[in-house]
Coordinates of C-alpha atoms and ligand atoms in Angstrom, one line a residue:
M37 CA 72.0 93.6 77.2
L38 CA 71.7 92.8 73.6
W39 CA 75.0 91.6 73.4
V40 CA 74.5 88.8 76.0
N41 CA 71.5 87.5 73.9
R42 CA 73.3 87.1 71.0
Y43 CA 76.4 85.4 72.8
Y44 CA 73.8 83.4 74.8
R45 CA 71.9 82.1 71.7
A46 CA 75.4 81.2 70.5
G47 CA 75.9 79.1 73.3
M48 CA 79.0 80.9 74.5
I49 CA 78.3 82.2 78.2
P50 CA 75.4 81.0 80.5
R51 CA 72.0 82.9 80.7
I52 CA 71.8 85.6 83.0
P53 CA 68.3 86.5 84.6
A54 CA 66.4 88.9 82.7
R55 CA 66.7 92.4 84.3
D56 CA 69.0 91.2 87.7
D57 CA 69.9 94.8 88.4
T58 CA 71.1 93.6 92.1
P59 CA 74.9 95.3 92.2
A60 CA 77.5 92.5 92.2
W61 CA 78.6 93.1 95.6
Q62 CA 74.9 92.0 96.6
R63 CA 75.3 88.8 94.7
L64 CA 78.4 88.1 96.2
L65 CA 77.3 88.8 99.7
A66 CA 74.3 86.5 99.2
R67 CA 76.6 83.7 98.4
S68 CA 78.3 84.4 102.0
I69 CA 78.9 81.0 104.3
T70 CA 76.7 80.4 107.2
D71 CA 76.9 76.8 107.7
P72 CA 79.8 75.8 109.9
A73 CA 80.3 72.4 108.0
E74 CA 80.7 74.1 104.9
L75 CA 83.2 76.7 106.5
L76 CA 85.2 73.2 107.7
R77 CA 84.8 71.6 104.3
R78 CA 85.9 74.5 102.4
L79 CA 88.9 74.9 104.7
R80 CA 89.8 71.4 104.8
L81 CA 89.6 71.6 108.6
D82 CA 89.0 68.9 111.2
P83 CA 85.5 67.7 111.4
A84 CA 86.1 67.5 115.0
L85 CA 85.6 71.1 115.1
L86 CA 82.0 70.8 114.1
P87 CA 79.9 70.4 117.3
A88 CA 81.6 73.2 119.3
A89 CA 81.2 75.7 116.0
R90 CA 77.3 74.7 115.9
A91 CA 77.0 75.4 119.4
A92 CA 78.6 78.8 119.1
A93 CA 76.9 79.6 115.9
A94 CA 73.5 79.0 117.4
R95 CA 74.3 82.0 119.7
F96 CA 76.0 84.3 117.4
R97 CA 75.7 83.2 113.5
L98 CA 78.5 82.4 111.6
R99 CA 79.1 84.9 108.7
V100 CA 82.1 84.9 106.0
T101 CA 82.3 86.4 102.7
L102 CA 83.8 84.4 99.9
P103 CA 86.9 87.2 99.2
W104 CA 87.6 86.7 103.1
L105 CA 87.5 82.8 102.8
A106 CA 89.9 83.0 99.7
R107 CA 92.4 84.8 102.2
I108 CA 92.5 81.7 104.7
R109 CA 95.1 79.3 104.3
P110 CA 93.3 75.8 103.9
G111 CA 93.9 73.3 106.9
D112 CA 95.3 75.9 109.1
P113 CA 93.2 76.0 112.3
H114 CA 95.6 78.7 113.7
D115 CA 95.1 81.1 110.5
P116 CA 94.6 84.5 112.0
L117 CA 91.9 85.2 109.6
L118 CA 89.9 82.0 110.3
R119 CA 90.2 82.7 114.1
Q120 CA 88.4 85.9 113.4
V121 CA 85.1 84.2 112.2
L122 CA 85.1 80.4 113.1
P123 CA 82.6 79.8 116.1
L124 CA 84.5 78.0 119.1
G125 CA 83.4 76.2 122.3
E126 CA 85.1 78.9 124.3
E127 CA 82.5 81.5 123.4
L128 CA 79.7 79.2 125.5
A129 CA 82.5 79.0 128.6
P130 CA 81.9 80.8 131.8
Q131 CA 83.2 84.2 131.3
P132 CA 85.4 86.2 133.7
P133 CA 84.2 89.0 135.9
G134 CA 83.7 92.2 133.7
F135 CA 82.8 90.3 130.7
G136 CA 79.1 91.3 129.9
P137 CA 76.5 92.0 127.0
D138 CA 77.0 96.0 127.0
P139 CA 80.8 96.3 127.6
V140 CA 81.0 99.9 126.6
G141 CA 78.1 101.7 127.9
D142 CA 76.1 102.0 124.6
L143 CA 72.8 101.8 125.7
A144 CA 73.3 104.2 128.1
A145 CA 74.7 106.9 125.4
G146 CA 71.6 106.6 123.3
R147 CA 69.9 110.0 122.7
A148 CA 67.3 108.7 120.0
P149 CA 66.8 105.2 118.9
G150 CA 70.0 104.2 117.0
L151 CA 71.8 107.6 118.0
L152 CA 74.6 107.7 120.4
H153 CA 76.2 110.8 121.6
K154 CA 79.0 110.2 123.8
Y155 CA 81.9 112.4 122.5
H156 CA 82.1 116.1 122.0
G157 CA 81.4 117.1 118.5
R158 CA 80.6 113.7 117.2
A159 CA 77.4 111.6 117.3
L160 CA 77.1 107.8 116.1
L161 CA 74.6 106.4 114.2
I162 CA 73.5 102.8 114.0
T163 CA 72.4 102.7 110.5
T164 CA 71.7 98.8 110.3
G165 CA 72.4 95.7 112.2
A166 CA 73.7 93.9 109.2
C167 CA 77.5 93.1 108.9
A168 CA 78.9 90.9 105.9
I169 CA 80.9 89.1 108.4
H170 CA 80.5 88.3 112.1
C171 CA 83.6 88.8 113.8
R172 CA 83.6 86.4 117.1
Y173 CA 84.9 89.3 119.1
C174 CA 82.5 91.7 118.1
F175 CA 81.5 94.0 120.9
R176 CA 77.9 94.7 119.6
R177 CA 77.2 90.8 119.3
H178 CA 74.5 91.2 121.9
Y179 CA 73.3 94.6 121.1
P180 CA 69.5 94.9 120.6
Y181 CA 69.4 96.3 116.9
G182 CA 65.8 95.9 116.6
E183 CA 64.9 98.7 119.1
H184 CA 68.0 100.7 118.4
N185 CA 68.7 101.3 114.8
A186 CA 68.3 104.6 113.2
A187 CA 66.9 103.2 110.1
A188 CA 63.5 102.6 112.0
A189 CA 63.6 106.3 113.3
L190 CA 65.8 108.2 111.2
D191 CA 63.4 111.3 111.7
D192 CA 64.3 111.3 115.6
S193 CA 68.0 111.0 115.0
L194 CA 67.8 113.8 112.5
A195 CA 65.7 115.8 115.0
Y196 CA 68.1 115.4 117.7
L197 CA 70.9 116.7 115.5
R198 CA 69.1 119.5 114.6
R199 CA 69.0 120.5 118.2
R200 CA 72.5 120.2 118.7
P201 CA 74.5 122.6 116.6
D202 CA 78.0 121.6 118.6
I203 CA 77.8 118.3 116.7
E204 CA 80.2 118.9 113.7
E205 CA 80.6 115.3 112.6
V206 CA 78.4 112.1 112.1
I207 CA 79.6 108.8 112.2
L208 CA 78.0 106.1 110.4
S209 CA 78.3 102.6 112.0
G210 CA 76.3 99.7 112.6
G211 CA 76.5 96.8 112.1
D212 CA 78.1 97.9 108.7
P213 CA 77.0 101.1 107.4
L214 CA 78.2 99.9 103.7
M215 CA 75.9 97.1 104.3
L216 CA 72.9 99.9 103.0
G217 CA 72.7 100.1 99.4
D218 CA 74.0 103.0 97.3
A219 CA 70.6 104.5 97.1
R220 CA 69.7 104.3 100.7
L221 CA 73.1 105.7 101.6
A222 CA 72.7 108.7 99.1
A223 CA 69.3 109.4 100.7
L224 CA 71.0 109.7 104.4
L225 CA 73.7 111.8 102.9
D226 CA 71.2 114.1 101.5
A227 CA 69.5 114.4 104.9
L228 CA 72.9 115.1 106.7
E229 CA 74.1 117.3 104.5
A230 CA 71.1 119.6 104.8
L231 CA 72.1 120.0 108.6
P232 CA 74.2 123.2 108.3
H233 CA 76.3 122.7 111.5
L234 CA 77.7 119.4 110.0
R235 CA 81.2 119.6 108.7
R236 CA 82.3 115.8 108.6
L237 CA 81.0 112.7 107.7
R238 CA 82.8 109.4 109.0
L239 CA 81.8 105.8 108.2
H240 CA 83.2 103.1 110.1
S241 CA 83.0 99.8 107.8
R242 CA 84.6 96.6 107.5
L243 CA 83.3 95.9 104.1
P244 CA 86.2 97.6 101.8
V245 CA 88.3 94.9 103.5
V246 CA 86.0 91.9 103.9
L247 CA 84.2 92.5 100.5
P248 CA 86.1 95.3 98.4
Q249 CA 83.6 94.8 95.6
R250 CA 81.5 97.1 97.8
V251 CA 83.6 100.3 97.0
T252 CA 81.2 100.6 93.7
P253 CA 82.2 103.9 91.7
T254 CA 78.7 105.1 92.3
L255 CA 79.8 104.9 96.2
V256 CA 82.8 106.9 95.3
A257 CA 81.1 109.5 93.6
R258 CA 78.7 110.4 96.0
L259 CA 81.3 110.5 98.7
A260 CA 83.5 112.8 96.4
A261 CA 80.3 115.0 95.9
S262 CA 79.5 115.5 99.6
R263 CA 79.7 118.9 100.9
L264 CA 80.8 117.4 104.0
A265 CA 84.5 115.9 104.2
A266 CA 84.5 112.4 103.9
V267 CA 86.4 110.2 106.1
L268 CA 86.5 106.3 106.2
V269 CA 87.7 104.3 108.8
I270 CA 88.3 100.7 107.7
H271 CA 88.8 97.7 110.1
A272 CA 91.7 95.3 109.5
N273 CA 93.5 93.3 112.4
H274 CA 96.0 91.4 110.4
P275 CA 98.4 92.1 107.1
R276 CA 97.2 89.0 105.1
E277 CA 93.4 91.0 105.0
I278 CA 95.0 93.1 102.7
D279 CA 95.1 92.0 99.1
D280 CA 94.7 93.2 95.5
S281 CA 91.1 94.1 95.5
V282 CA 91.3 96.0 99.0
T283 CA 94.2 98.1 97.4
E284 CA 92.1 98.8 94.4
A285 CA 89.0 99.7 96.6
M286 CA 91.5 102.0 98.6
Q287 CA 93.0 103.6 95.6
A288 CA 89.7 104.5 94.2
L289 CA 88.6 106.4 97.7
N290 CA 92.1 108.0 98.1
R291 CA 91.7 109.5 94.4
A292 CA 88.3 110.6 95.4
G293 CA 89.6 112.4 98.4
V294 CA 88.4 110.4 101.0
R295 CA 90.4 110.3 104.1
L296 CA 91.1 106.9 105.0
F297 CA 92.3 105.5 108.3
N298 CA 92.5 101.9 110.3
Q299 CA 91.3 100.6 113.3
S300 CA 92.3 97.2 114.8
V301 CA 91.4 95.3 118.0
L302 CA 94.2 93.5 119.6
L303 CA 93.6 90.0 119.3
R304 CA 94.9 86.4 121.3
G305 CA 96.1 84.2 118.6
V306 CA 95.4 86.8 115.7
N307 CA 97.9 89.7 115.9
D308 CA 99.2 89.6 119.2
D309 CA 103.0 89.7 118.0
V310 CA 105.0 92.8 117.0
D311 CA 105.7 91.4 113.5
S312 CA 102.1 91.1 112.5
L313 CA 101.3 94.5 114.0
A314 CA 104.1 96.0 112.2
E315 CA 103.5 94.5 109.2
L316 CA 100.1 95.7 109.3
S317 CA 101.0 99.3 109.3
E318 CA 103.3 99.0 106.2
R319 CA 100.7 97.3 104.4
L320 CA 98.1 100.0 105.4
F321 CA 100.5 102.6 104.5
D322 CA 101.4 101.1 101.0
I323 CA 97.7 101.3 100.3
G324 CA 97.0 105.1 101.4
V325 CA 95.9 104.2 104.8
Q326 CA 96.8 105.8 108.3
P327 CA 96.9 103.5 111.1
Y328 CA 94.5 105.1 114.1
Y329 CA 93.8 102.9 116.7
L330 CA 94.9 99.6 118.2
H331 CA 91.7 98.9 120.7
L332 CA 92.0 96.7 123.6
L333 CA 89.1 94.1 123.3
D334 CA 85.9 95.2 124.7
P335 CA 84.9 93.0 127.5
V336 CA 81.8 91.4 125.5
A337 CA 80.6 88.3 127.0
G338 CA 81.5 85.3 124.6
A339 CA 85.0 86.8 123.8
A340 CA 87.1 86.2 126.6
H341 CA 89.5 83.9 124.9
F342 CA 90.8 87.0 122.6
E343 CA 91.8 88.9 125.4
V344 CA 95.4 90.3 125.7
P345 CA 96.1 91.5 129.3
E346 CA 96.8 95.4 129.3
A347 CA 100.4 95.1 130.6
E348 CA 101.2 93.0 127.7
A349 CA 99.4 95.1 125.2
R350 CA 101.6 97.9 126.7
A351 CA 104.6 96.1 126.1
L352 CA 103.6 94.8 122.6
H353 CA 102.8 98.6 122.0
A354 CA 106.3 99.5 123.1
A355 CA 108.0 97.2 121.2
L356 CA 106.0 98.6 118.0
A357 CA 107.0 102.0 118.8
A358 CA 110.4 101.0 118.7
R359 CA 110.0 99.2 115.1
L360 CA 107.9 102.1 113.3
P361 CA 108.1 105.8 112.3
G362 CA 105.8 107.6 114.9
Y363 CA 103.1 108.1 112.0
L364 CA 102.7 104.2 111.5
L365 CA 101.9 103.8 115.3
P366 CA 98.4 103.3 115.9
R367 CA 97.2 104.8 119.4
L368 CA 96.8 101.7 122.0
A369 CA 93.3 102.7 123.2
R370 CA 90.5 101.2 125.2
E371 CA 86.9 102.5 125.4
Q372 CA 85.7 103.3 129.0
A373 CA 82.0 103.8 129.7
G374 CA 81.4 107.1 130.6
A375 CA 84.6 108.7 129.7
P376 CA 84.9 111.8 127.7
A377 CA 87.1 110.0 124.9
K378 CA 88.8 107.0 124.1
T379 CA 91.4 106.4 126.8
L380 CA 94.9 106.3 125.2
L381 CA 97.7 103.8 126.8
G382 CA 101.1 103.4 126.0
A383 CA 103.7 105.2 124.2
Ligands
PLP241 C1 84.6 105.5 119.2 C2 83.6 106.5 119.3 C3 83.6 107.7 118.6 C4 84.5 108.2 117.8 O1 85.8 108.7 118.6 P1 87.0 109.0 118.0 O2 87.9 109.2 119.0 O3 86.7 110.3 117.4 O4 87.4 107.9 117.0 C5 82.5 108.8 118.6 N1 81.0 108.2 119.1 C6 81.1 107.1 119.9 C7 79.9 106.5 120.4 C8 82.1 106.1 119.8 O5 82.1 105.0 120.3
SF4_242 S1 82.0 94.2 111.4 FE1 82.2 95.3 113.2 S2 80.1 95.4 113.9 FE2 80.0 93.7 112.3 S3 80.5 91.8 113.5 FE3 82.6 92.6 112.9 S4 83.4 94.0 114.6 FE4 80.9 93.6 114.9

């Protein structure tokens, strides 16, 4: 970085730490907002929201990336992006029957620490407990990552996969698998590619939306080079989540031949209207992403205020079907513990 020193000596740019090879996305991630007071201040929101935000964040921490923050409308407590991340007093209220800590039977599906095998031909690896943002409706907000996490016991997961030639697809999940650095991810891919019966590698990640800088050329090149067909399922709930930086990240992945899908969760006060859902599908199409699932909320304790009742969800989905070409209609689905697949509802 000789040129840097030259310019620094000339007083033109601030000094950067010597040999800081932390990737830009990790530096950006480190500047994420975790203090409720700072979130309210930066968005010019009513400080009266603070005590409840603090109390709810003590149970499940606040976490917001700067690119996400930049897409929130300042001063609007009902902003659909804000609602996904702002801790509220409702999270601490008594929850309706059926809302619990393990809503989809993940713990019963564990076959090795951090490996879930629920569905035919597909196994899911919990690669990390970390996420770039904390979604208040997260179905794994109570998941015991410490004990069930493949990073700690990858050999056990690989041994299970080796014994099961019927598994054709491995799904990297979490937490968020793209929180792993490029080197760790590459090592994991090396190990998976060595299993001859695997055909597909799928990643479920929110990072391409909440921190699109994560989609580095190294990552794109590694996915493109894999012998496994690469599938990426992103997670956007509202059209305003998609900005130019998300578009660029998707274009790079698209050019590399990664198949791109989106899943959303139907959330009260975020996307429970036909206009938002239709525009989301249109925006996804614009950036080369295929709408896949629209999930009913998993009944996780602390998220009941996000619930849209099933009858209303079906009506919304029918209205959406009447608006969009069939290929832009996400499948309305719910996850039922013990079922052989996601349960499809509606049109
Ligand atoms: C949702 C899920 C899958 C993937 O299901 P698809 O219908 O193929 O998207 C696989 N394994 C587990 C444990 C899941 O929860
Ligand atoms: S990114 Fe996914 S796993 Fe992480 S908090 Fe959000 S919903 Fe939960």
